[in-house]
XYZ file of C-alpha atoms in Angstrom:
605
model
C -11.104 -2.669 26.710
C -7.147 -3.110 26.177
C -5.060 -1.636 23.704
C -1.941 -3.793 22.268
C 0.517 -2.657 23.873
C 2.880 -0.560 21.685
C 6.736 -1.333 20.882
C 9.466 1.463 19.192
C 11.339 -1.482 18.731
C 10.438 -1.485 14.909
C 11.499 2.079 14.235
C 15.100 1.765 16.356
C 15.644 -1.045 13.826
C 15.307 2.251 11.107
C 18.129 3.031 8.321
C 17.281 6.332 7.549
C 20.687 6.786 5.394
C 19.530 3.311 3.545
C 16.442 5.041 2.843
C 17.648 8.166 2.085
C 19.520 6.562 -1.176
C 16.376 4.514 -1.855
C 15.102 7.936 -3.106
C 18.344 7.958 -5.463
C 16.914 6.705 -8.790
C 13.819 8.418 -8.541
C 16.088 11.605 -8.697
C 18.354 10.549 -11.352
C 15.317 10.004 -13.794
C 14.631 13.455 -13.814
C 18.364 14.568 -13.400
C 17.762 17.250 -15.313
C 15.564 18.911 -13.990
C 16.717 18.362 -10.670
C 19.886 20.311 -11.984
C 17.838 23.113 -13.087
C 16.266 23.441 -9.956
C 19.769 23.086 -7.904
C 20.820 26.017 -10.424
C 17.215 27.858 -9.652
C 18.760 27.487 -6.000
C 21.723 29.133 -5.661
C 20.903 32.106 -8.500
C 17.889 32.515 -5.706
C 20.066 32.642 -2.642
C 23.177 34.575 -4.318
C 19.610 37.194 -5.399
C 18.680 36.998 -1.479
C 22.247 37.663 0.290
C 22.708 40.291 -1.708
C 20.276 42.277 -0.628
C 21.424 43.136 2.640
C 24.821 44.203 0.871
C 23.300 46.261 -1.331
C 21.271 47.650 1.518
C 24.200 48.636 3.433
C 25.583 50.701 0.384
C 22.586 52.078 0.054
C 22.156 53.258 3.751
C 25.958 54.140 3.521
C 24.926 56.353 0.695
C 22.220 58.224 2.674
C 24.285 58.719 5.602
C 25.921 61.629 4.959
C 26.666 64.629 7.229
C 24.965 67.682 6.921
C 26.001 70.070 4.790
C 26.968 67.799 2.256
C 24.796 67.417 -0.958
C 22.067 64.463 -0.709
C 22.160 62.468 -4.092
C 19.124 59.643 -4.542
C 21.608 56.718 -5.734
C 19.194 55.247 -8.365
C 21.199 52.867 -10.013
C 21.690 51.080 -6.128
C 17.959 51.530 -5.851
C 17.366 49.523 -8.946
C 19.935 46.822 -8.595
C 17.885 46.387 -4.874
C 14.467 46.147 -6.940
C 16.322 43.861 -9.089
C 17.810 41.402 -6.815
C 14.500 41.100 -4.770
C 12.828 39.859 -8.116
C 15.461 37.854 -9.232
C 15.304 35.914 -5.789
C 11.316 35.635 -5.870
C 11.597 34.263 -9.902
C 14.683 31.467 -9.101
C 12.353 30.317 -6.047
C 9.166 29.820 -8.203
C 11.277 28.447 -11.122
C 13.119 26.151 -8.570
C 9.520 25.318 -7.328
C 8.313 24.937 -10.937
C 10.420 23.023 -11.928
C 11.132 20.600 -9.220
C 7.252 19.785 -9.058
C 7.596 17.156 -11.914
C 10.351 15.429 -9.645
C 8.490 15.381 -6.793
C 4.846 14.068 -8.107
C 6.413 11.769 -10.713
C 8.413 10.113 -7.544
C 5.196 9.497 -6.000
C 3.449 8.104 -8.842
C 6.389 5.919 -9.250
C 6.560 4.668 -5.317
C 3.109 4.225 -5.674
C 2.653 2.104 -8.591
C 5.445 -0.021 -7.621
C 4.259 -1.126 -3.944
C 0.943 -1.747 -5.679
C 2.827 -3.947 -7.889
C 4.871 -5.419 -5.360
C 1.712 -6.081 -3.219
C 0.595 -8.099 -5.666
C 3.393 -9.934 -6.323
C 3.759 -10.983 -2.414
C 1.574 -14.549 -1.842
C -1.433 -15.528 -0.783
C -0.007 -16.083 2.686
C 0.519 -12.216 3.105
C -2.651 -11.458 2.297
C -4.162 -13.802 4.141
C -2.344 -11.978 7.400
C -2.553 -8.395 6.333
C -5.122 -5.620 7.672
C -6.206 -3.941 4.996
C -6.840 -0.852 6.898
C -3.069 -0.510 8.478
C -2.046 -0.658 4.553
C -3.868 1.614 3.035
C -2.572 4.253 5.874
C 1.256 3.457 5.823
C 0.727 3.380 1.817
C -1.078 7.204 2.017
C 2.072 8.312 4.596
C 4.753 6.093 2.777
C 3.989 7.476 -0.841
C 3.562 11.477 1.056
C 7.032 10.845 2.528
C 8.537 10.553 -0.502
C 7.321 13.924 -2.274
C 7.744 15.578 1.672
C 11.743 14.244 1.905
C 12.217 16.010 -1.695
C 10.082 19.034 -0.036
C 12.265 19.156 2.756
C 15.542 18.727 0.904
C 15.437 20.647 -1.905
C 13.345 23.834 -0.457
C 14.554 24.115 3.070
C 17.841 22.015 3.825
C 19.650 23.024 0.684
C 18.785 26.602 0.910
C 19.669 27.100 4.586
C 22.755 25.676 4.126
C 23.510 27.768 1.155
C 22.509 30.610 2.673
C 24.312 29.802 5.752
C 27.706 29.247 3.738
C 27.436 32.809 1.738
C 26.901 34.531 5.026
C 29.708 32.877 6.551
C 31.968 33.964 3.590
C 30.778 37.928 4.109
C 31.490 37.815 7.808
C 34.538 36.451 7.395
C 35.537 38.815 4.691
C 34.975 41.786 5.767
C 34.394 41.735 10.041
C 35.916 40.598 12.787
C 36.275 36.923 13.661
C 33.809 37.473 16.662
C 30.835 37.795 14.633
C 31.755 34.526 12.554
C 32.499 33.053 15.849
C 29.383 33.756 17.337
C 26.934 32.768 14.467
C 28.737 29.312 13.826
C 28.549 28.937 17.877
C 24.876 29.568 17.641
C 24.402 27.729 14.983
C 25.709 24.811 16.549
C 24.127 24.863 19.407
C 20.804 25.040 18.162
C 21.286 21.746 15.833
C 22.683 19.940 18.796
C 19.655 20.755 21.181
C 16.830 20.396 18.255
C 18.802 16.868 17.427
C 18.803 15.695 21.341
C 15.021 17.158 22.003
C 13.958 15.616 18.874
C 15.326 12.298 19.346
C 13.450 12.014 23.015
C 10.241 13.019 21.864
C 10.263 11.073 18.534
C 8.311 7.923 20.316
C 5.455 9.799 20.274
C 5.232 10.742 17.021
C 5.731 7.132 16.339
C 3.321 6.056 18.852
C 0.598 8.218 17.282
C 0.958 6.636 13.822
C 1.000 3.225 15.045
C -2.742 3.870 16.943
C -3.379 6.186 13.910
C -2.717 3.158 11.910
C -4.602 0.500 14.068
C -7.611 2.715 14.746
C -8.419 2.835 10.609
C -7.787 -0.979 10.484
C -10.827 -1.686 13.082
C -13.020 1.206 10.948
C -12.414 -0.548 7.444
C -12.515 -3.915 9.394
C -15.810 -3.013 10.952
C -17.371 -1.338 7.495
C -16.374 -4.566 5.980
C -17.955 -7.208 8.228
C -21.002 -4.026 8.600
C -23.798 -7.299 8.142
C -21.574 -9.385 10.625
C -21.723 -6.594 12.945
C -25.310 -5.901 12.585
C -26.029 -9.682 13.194
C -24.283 -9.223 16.582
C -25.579 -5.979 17.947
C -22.021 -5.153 17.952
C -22.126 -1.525 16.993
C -21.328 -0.263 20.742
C -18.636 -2.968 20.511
C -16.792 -1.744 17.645
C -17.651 1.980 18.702
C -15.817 1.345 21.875
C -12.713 -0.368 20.573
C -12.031 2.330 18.017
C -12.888 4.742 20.932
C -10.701 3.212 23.092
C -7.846 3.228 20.473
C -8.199 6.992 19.252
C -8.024 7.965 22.873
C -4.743 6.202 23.807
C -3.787 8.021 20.166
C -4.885 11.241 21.813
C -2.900 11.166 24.702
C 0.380 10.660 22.634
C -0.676 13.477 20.551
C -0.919 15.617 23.496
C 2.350 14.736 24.461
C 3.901 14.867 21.304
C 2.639 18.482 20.840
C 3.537 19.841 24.646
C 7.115 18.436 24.069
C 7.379 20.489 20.780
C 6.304 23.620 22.645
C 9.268 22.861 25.058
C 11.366 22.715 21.666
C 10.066 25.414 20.441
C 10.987 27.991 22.854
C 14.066 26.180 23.386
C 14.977 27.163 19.760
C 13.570 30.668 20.320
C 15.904 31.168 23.350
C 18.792 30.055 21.418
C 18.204 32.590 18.281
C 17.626 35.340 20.754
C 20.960 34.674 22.682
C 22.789 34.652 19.852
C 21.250 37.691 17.941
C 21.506 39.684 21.025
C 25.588 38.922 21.206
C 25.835 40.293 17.885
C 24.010 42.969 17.586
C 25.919 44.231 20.805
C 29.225 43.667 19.049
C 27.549 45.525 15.676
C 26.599 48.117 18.122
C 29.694 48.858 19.610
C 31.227 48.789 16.538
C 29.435 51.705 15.245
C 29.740 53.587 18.639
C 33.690 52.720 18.196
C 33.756 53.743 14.589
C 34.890 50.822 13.221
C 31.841 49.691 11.592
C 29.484 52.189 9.656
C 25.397 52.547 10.167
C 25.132 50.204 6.979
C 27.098 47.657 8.804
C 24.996 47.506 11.666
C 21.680 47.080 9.030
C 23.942 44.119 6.795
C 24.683 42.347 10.009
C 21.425 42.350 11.213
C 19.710 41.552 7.887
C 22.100 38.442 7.416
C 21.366 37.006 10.629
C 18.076 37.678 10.359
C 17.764 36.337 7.096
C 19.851 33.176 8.332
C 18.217 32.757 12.003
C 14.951 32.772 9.805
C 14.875 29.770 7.807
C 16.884 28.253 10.869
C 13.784 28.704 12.829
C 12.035 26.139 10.463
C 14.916 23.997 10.319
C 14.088 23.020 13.883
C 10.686 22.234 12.016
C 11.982 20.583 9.128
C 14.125 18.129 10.689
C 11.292 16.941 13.081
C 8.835 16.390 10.032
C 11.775 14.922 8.311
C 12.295 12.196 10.898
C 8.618 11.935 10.572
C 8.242 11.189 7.144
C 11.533 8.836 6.968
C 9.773 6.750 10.175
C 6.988 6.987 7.524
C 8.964 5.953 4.830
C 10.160 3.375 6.597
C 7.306 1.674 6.650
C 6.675 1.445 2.905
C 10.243 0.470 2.069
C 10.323 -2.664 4.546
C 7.103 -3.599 3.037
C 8.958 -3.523 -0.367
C 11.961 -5.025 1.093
C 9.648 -8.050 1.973
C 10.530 -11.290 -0.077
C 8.390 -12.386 -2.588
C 7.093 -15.934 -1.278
C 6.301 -17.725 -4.477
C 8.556 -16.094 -6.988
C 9.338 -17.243 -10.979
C 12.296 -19.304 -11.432
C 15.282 -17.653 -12.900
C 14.961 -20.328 -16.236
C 11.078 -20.158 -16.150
C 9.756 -20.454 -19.671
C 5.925 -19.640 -20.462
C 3.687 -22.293 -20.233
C 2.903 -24.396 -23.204
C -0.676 -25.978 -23.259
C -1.106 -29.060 -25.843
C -3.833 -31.263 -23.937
C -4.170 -29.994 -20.637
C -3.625 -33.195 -18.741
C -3.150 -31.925 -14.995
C -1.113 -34.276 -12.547
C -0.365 -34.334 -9.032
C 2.584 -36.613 -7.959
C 2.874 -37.504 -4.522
C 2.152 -33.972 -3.095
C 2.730 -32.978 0.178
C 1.737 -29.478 1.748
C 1.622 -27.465 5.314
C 0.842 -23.954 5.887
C 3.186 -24.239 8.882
C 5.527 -27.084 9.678
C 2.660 -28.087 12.774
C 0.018 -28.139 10.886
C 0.246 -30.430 7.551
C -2.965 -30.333 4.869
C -2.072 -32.569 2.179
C 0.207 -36.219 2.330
C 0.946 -38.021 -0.843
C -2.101 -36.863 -2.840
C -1.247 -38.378 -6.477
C -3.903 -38.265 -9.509
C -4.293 -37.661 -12.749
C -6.446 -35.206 -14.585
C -6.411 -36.424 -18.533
C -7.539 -34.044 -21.108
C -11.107 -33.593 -21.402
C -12.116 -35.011 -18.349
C -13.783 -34.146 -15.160
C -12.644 -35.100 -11.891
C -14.044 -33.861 -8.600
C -12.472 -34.373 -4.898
C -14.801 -34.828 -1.759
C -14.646 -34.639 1.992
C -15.338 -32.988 4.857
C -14.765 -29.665 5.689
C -10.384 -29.379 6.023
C -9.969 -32.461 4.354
C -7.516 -30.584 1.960
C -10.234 -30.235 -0.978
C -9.781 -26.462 -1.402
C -5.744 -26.203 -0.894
C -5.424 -28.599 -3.940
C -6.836 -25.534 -5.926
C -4.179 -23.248 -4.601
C -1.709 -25.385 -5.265
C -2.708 -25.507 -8.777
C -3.071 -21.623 -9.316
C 0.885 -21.718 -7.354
C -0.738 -19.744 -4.825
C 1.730 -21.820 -2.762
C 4.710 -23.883 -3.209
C 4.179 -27.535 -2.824
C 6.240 -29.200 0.236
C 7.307 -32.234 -1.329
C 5.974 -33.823 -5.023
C 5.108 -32.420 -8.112
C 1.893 -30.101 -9.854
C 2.405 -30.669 -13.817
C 0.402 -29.590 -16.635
C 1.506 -31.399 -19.632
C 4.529 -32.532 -17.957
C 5.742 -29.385 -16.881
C 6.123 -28.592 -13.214
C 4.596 -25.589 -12.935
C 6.958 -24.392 -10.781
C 9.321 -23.909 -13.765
C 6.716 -21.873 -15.901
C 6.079 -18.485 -15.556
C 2.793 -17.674 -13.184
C 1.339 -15.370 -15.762
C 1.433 -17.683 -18.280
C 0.472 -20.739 -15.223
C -2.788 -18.073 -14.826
C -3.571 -17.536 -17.974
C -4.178 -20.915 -18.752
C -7.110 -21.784 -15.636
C -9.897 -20.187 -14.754
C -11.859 -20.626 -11.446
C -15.005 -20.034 -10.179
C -14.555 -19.679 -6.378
C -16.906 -20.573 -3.415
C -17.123 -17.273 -2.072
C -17.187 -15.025 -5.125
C -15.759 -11.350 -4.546
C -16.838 -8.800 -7.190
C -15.261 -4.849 -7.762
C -17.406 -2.175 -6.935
C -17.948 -1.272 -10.488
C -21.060 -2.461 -12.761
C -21.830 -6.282 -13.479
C -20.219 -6.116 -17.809
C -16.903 -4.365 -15.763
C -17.003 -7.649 -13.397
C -17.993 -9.787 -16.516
C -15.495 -8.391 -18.583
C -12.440 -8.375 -16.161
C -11.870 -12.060 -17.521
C -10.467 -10.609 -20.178
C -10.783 -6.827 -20.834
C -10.369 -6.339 -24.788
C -14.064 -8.443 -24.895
C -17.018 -6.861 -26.849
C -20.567 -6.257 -25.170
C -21.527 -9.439 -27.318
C -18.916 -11.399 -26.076
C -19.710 -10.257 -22.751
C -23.831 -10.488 -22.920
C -22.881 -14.488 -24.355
C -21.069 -15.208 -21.618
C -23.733 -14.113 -19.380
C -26.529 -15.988 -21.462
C -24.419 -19.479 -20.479
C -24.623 -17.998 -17.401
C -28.245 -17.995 -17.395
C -28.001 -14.424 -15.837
C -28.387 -12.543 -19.087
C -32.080 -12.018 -18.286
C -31.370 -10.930 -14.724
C -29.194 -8.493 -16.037
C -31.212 -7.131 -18.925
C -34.152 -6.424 -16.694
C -32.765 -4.519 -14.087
C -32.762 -0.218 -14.519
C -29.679 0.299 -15.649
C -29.076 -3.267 -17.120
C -24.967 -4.214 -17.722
C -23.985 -0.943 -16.280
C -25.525 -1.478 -12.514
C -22.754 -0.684 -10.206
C -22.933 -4.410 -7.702
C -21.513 -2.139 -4.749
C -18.256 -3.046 -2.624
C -17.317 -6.681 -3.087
C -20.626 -7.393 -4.502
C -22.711 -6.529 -1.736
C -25.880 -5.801 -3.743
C -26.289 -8.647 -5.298
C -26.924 -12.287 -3.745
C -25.122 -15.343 -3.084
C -26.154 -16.986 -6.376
C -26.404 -13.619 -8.545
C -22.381 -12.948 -7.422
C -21.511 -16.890 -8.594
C -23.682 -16.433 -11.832
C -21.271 -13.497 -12.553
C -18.617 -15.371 -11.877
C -19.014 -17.961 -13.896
C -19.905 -15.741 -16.793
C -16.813 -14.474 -16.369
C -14.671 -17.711 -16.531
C -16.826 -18.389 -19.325
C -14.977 -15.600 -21.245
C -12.166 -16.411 -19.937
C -12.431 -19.633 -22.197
C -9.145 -21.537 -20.669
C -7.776 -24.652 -21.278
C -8.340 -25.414 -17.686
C -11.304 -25.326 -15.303
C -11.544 -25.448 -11.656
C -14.976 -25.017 -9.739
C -14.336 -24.422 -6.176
C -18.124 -25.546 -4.716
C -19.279 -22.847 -7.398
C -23.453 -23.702 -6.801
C -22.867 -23.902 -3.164
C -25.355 -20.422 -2.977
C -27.890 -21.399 -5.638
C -31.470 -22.895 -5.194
C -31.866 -26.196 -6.977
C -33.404 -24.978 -10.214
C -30.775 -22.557 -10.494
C -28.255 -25.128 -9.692
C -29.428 -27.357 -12.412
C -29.501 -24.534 -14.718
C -26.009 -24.133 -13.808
C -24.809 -26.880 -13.911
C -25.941 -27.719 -17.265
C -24.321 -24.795 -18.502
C -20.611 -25.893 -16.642
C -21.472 -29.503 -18.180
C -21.363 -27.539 -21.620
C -18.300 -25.144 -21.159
C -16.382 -28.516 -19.609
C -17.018 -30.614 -22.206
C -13.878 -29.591 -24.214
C -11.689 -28.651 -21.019
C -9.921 -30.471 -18.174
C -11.990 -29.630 -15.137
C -10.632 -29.780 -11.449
C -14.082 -29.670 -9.071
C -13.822 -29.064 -5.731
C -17.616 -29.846 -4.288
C -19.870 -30.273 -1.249
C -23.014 -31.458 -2.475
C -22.331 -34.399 -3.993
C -25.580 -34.855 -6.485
C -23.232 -31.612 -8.652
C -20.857 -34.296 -9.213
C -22.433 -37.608 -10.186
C -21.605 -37.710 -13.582
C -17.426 -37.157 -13.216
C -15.546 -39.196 -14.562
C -13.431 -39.933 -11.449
C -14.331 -38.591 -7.438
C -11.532 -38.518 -5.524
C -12.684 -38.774 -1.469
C -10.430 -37.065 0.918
C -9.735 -37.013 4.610
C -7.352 -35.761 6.740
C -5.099 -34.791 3.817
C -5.207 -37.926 1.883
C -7.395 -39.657 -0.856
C -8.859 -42.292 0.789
C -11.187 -43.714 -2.349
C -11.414 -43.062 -5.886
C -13.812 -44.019 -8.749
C -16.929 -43.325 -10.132
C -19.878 -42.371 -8.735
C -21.460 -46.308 -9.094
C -18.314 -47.800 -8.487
C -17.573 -45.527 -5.111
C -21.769 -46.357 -3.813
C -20.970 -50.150 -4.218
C -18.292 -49.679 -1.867
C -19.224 -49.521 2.079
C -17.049 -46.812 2.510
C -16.826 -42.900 3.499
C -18.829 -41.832 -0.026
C -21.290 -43.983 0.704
C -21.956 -42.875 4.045
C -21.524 -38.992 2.616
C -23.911 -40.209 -0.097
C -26.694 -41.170 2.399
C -26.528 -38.720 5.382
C -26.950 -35.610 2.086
C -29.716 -37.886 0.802
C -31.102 -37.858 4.203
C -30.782 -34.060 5.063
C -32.432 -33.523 1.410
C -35.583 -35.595 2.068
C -35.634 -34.442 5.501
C -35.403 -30.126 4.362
C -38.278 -31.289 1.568
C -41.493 -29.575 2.834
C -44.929 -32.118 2.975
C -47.110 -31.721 0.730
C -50.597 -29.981 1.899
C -53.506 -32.489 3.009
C -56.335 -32.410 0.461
C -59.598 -30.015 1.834
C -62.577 -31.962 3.154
């Protein structure tokens, strides 16, 4: 089974400075702490080199030549003890404090690409793999709190510490020993830059499969009934297999190239510690240097070569989590399809009339749905569109809700176009029950209630009576509270629309659009039904969108559609008299009805 081929091209395309000051206001709403922390910092790191100095005078101290009077310098011996907790309580109070920063700059990434997720259109979300989301979301929103890590507990430090050590050298040694440190130094950001650059594809590479691999699990948890129809378990086994071991073999790599950096770094340290320690060495042989000087110069570069080590570390990760980052911030960076005008005002319901003037729509520019659709929906009344299946019925509903943008013509409610309203208020004034009804995994009054949230249980068990699934409800164990399982698994075709229609029901909006909403009951159910939307549309303007047409007799205009374009209009009566495409529509259900009727049992002898 093929993989899709993979492509770096995305993360060349990278800003990582751009990104870097995306992280700016998160910092500057907790500037103060992140100033006590910067303080925490450098208190810890002046505590830390100034240990090794104060070890040298102590070791200077001891070395004395014999004859001459030991004395235990206490007061050096203290100040040693003291530094060593000063440095341990700026690190945890740096730590401390700098937690709020980091977590709260999660929370905030978070929440806002969940809002901005929302805010992209229907289109997206029609495109998107919900699996590859949820992963770059979980790495996108880490990144964040792992740049801060990185920044603030390893970069900042070494450098600090790497500055005061370069001051003592310099003060009080010879050049050499500055020379060779900042020659080290160098080198070893040069090579873990260049290694880390040519081995970064992998890394990239593995999050890419990482990413597709969870896409086709959620995808095939999701469809698990489609699956099972199929006998397509070994099928969706072996994809995922066959993904997670092409992600395998770029893990492999990825690690086996880091060993290579690894000892590359090592090699580098050890060079460079060796040179010194020679010069320290002969130093003390030549009597310029004392026996504490040898210890000080050791300490430092230990200290220093150290947290250099990890630095090697820290950078990869850090181009790991900005490639990581990347992802979340070009997802945020992506325009907003249907957005509020910059004048919008909130919409102001008086009657509800709904009109559609001379529409026009196309998903792309090849492929066009709707062509001059005009009609009028006055207040109070009921009007319901017909037609095969992509004859347009459905998108007319999307248009209305501004899932879209219409390509030419006009949606108005009351004379305003809604395209110079505000969606919220656009939303707040329609409710829908849909053809395929998707419920939260959370219990049936949750999924009742959602309509609108402030609702009391009575409100809620009303609703439901309307419904005609109060009883339903009441008998089962746990009644209201029974969880309905992801996207309303547990409960069946006509249970899930029941719900739904309870819950436009509380809703209670001006306007009404049923989007084949008994398309999954029985007939006595439907009936049920459909005396109860009679009743809820007798005071609204309803928009019905309908297959069967025996839900629809008694509108007060049909509306036939083909091909993107209302072919007839009138009544049910008026449309029959006619010897045109309702009629025959009329005839062939008729027809399928009579013909999925069962005959009735012959009498017994």
């Amino acid at each position: 089974m093929s993989i899709p081929r993979y492509t770096d091209a995305p993360h060349k395309n990278r800003q990582d400075l751009r990104n870097l000051r995306h992280m700016l206001p998160y910092l500057w709403d907790y500037r103060g702490r992140v100033l006590v922390a910067l303080v925490s910092l450098i208190l810890a790191k002046l505590a830390t080199v100034g240990i090794p100095v104060l070890l040298k005078e102590i070791v200077d101290t001891l070395d004395v030549e014999k004859g001459q009077a030991l004395v235990l310098p206490i007061v050096l011996f203290l100040g040693y003890g003291a530094l060593r907790l000063g440095s341990s309580f700026f690190n945890e109070m740096r730590d401390a404090v700098f937690a709020r920063v980091r977590y709260g700059a999660m929370r905030k990434l978070s929440h806002q690409v969940l809002q901005h997720l929302h805010r992209l259109s229907l289109r997206f979300h029609l495109e998107r793999r919900t699996g590859n989301i949820t992963r770059d979301l979980e790495r996108g929103a880490q990144s964040v709190s792992s740049i801060m890590n990185y920044m603030v507990f390893n970069i900042l430090p070494t450098v600090a510490e790497f500055l005061l050590v370069a001051v003592i050298l310099l003060s009080q040694y010879e050049p050499r020993f500055t020379i060779v440190t900042f020659l080290t130094v160098a080198v070893y950001i040069v090579y873990t830059m260049l290694v880390s650059e040519w081995r970064m594809h992998y890394r990239h590479r593995m999050n890419a499969l990482d990413s597709q691999a969870n896409g086709q699990a959620v995808d095939s948890l999701l469809n698990y009934e489609t699956v099972k129809y199929f006998n397509n378990e070994q099928f969706e086994l072996h994809r995922y297999h066959d993904t997670l071991d092409e992600w395998e073999k770029a893990a492999v790599k990825s690690q086996t190239s880091m060993s290579l950096l690894n000892f590359g770094q090592g090699a580098i340290i050890a060079i460079g510690l060796t040179f010194i320690m020679i010069y320290a060495g002969h130093g003390v042989v030549n009597g310029e240097m004392s026996l504490g000087d040898l210890v000080l110069v050791n300490t430092l570069m230990l200290q220093m070569f150290m947290p250099l080590s990890f630095l090697g570390i820290i950078y990869r990760m850090l181009k790991y989590t900005l490639a990581d980052m990347d992802l979340v911030l070009k997802l945020l960076n992506r325009e907003e399809e249907i957005r509020d005008a910059s004048d919008a005002v909130p919409l102001q319901v008086r009657r509800g009339e709904v009109r559609f003037e001379q529409v026009a729509f196309a998903y792309s520019p090849d492929r066009p749905i709707l062509r001059d659709v005009t009609f009028t929906i006055r207040p109070g009344q009921k009007v319901a569109v017909v037609g095969h299946s992509g004859a347009g019925k459905s998108t007319l509903a999307r248009l209305l809700f501004r899932f879209y943008d219409v390509s030419a013509g006009r949606v108005l409610i009351d004379g305003q176009d809604i395209r110079q309203v505000t969606q919220q208020s656009l939303r707040d004034a329609i409710g829908i029950v849909p053809q395929d009804t998707v419920l939260f995994n959370e219990s049936i009054f949750y999924n009742i209630q959602y309509a609108r949230p402030g609702a009391s249980q009575e409100e809620v068990e009303q609703a439901a009576r309307m419904a005609h699934i109060h009883e339903f409800i009441a008998n089962l164990p746990q009644g209201y509270d029974t969880v309905v399982g992801e996207r309303g698994l547990k409960l069946s075709g006509g249970e899930k629309q029941r719900v739904a229609i309870a819950r436009v029901i509380l809703k209670n909006p001006a306007i009404l659009v049923f989007d084949e909403a008994t398309s999954s009951l029985d007939s006595q159910s439907e009936q049920a039904i459909l005396k109860a939307l009679h009743e809820v549309a007798e005071q609204h303007t309803t928009l019905v969108v309908a297959h069967r047409l025996s839900t629809i007799v008694d509108a007060d205009e049909i509306l036939v559609m083909e091909a993107g374009q209302i072919l007839e209009r009138g009544t049910h009566t008026t449309l029959l008299a006619r010897d045109g495409l309702y009629r025959q529509m009329w005839r062939l259900q008729q027809k399928e009805e009579q013909q999925a009727i069962p005959p009735s049992p012959l009498p017994e002898a």
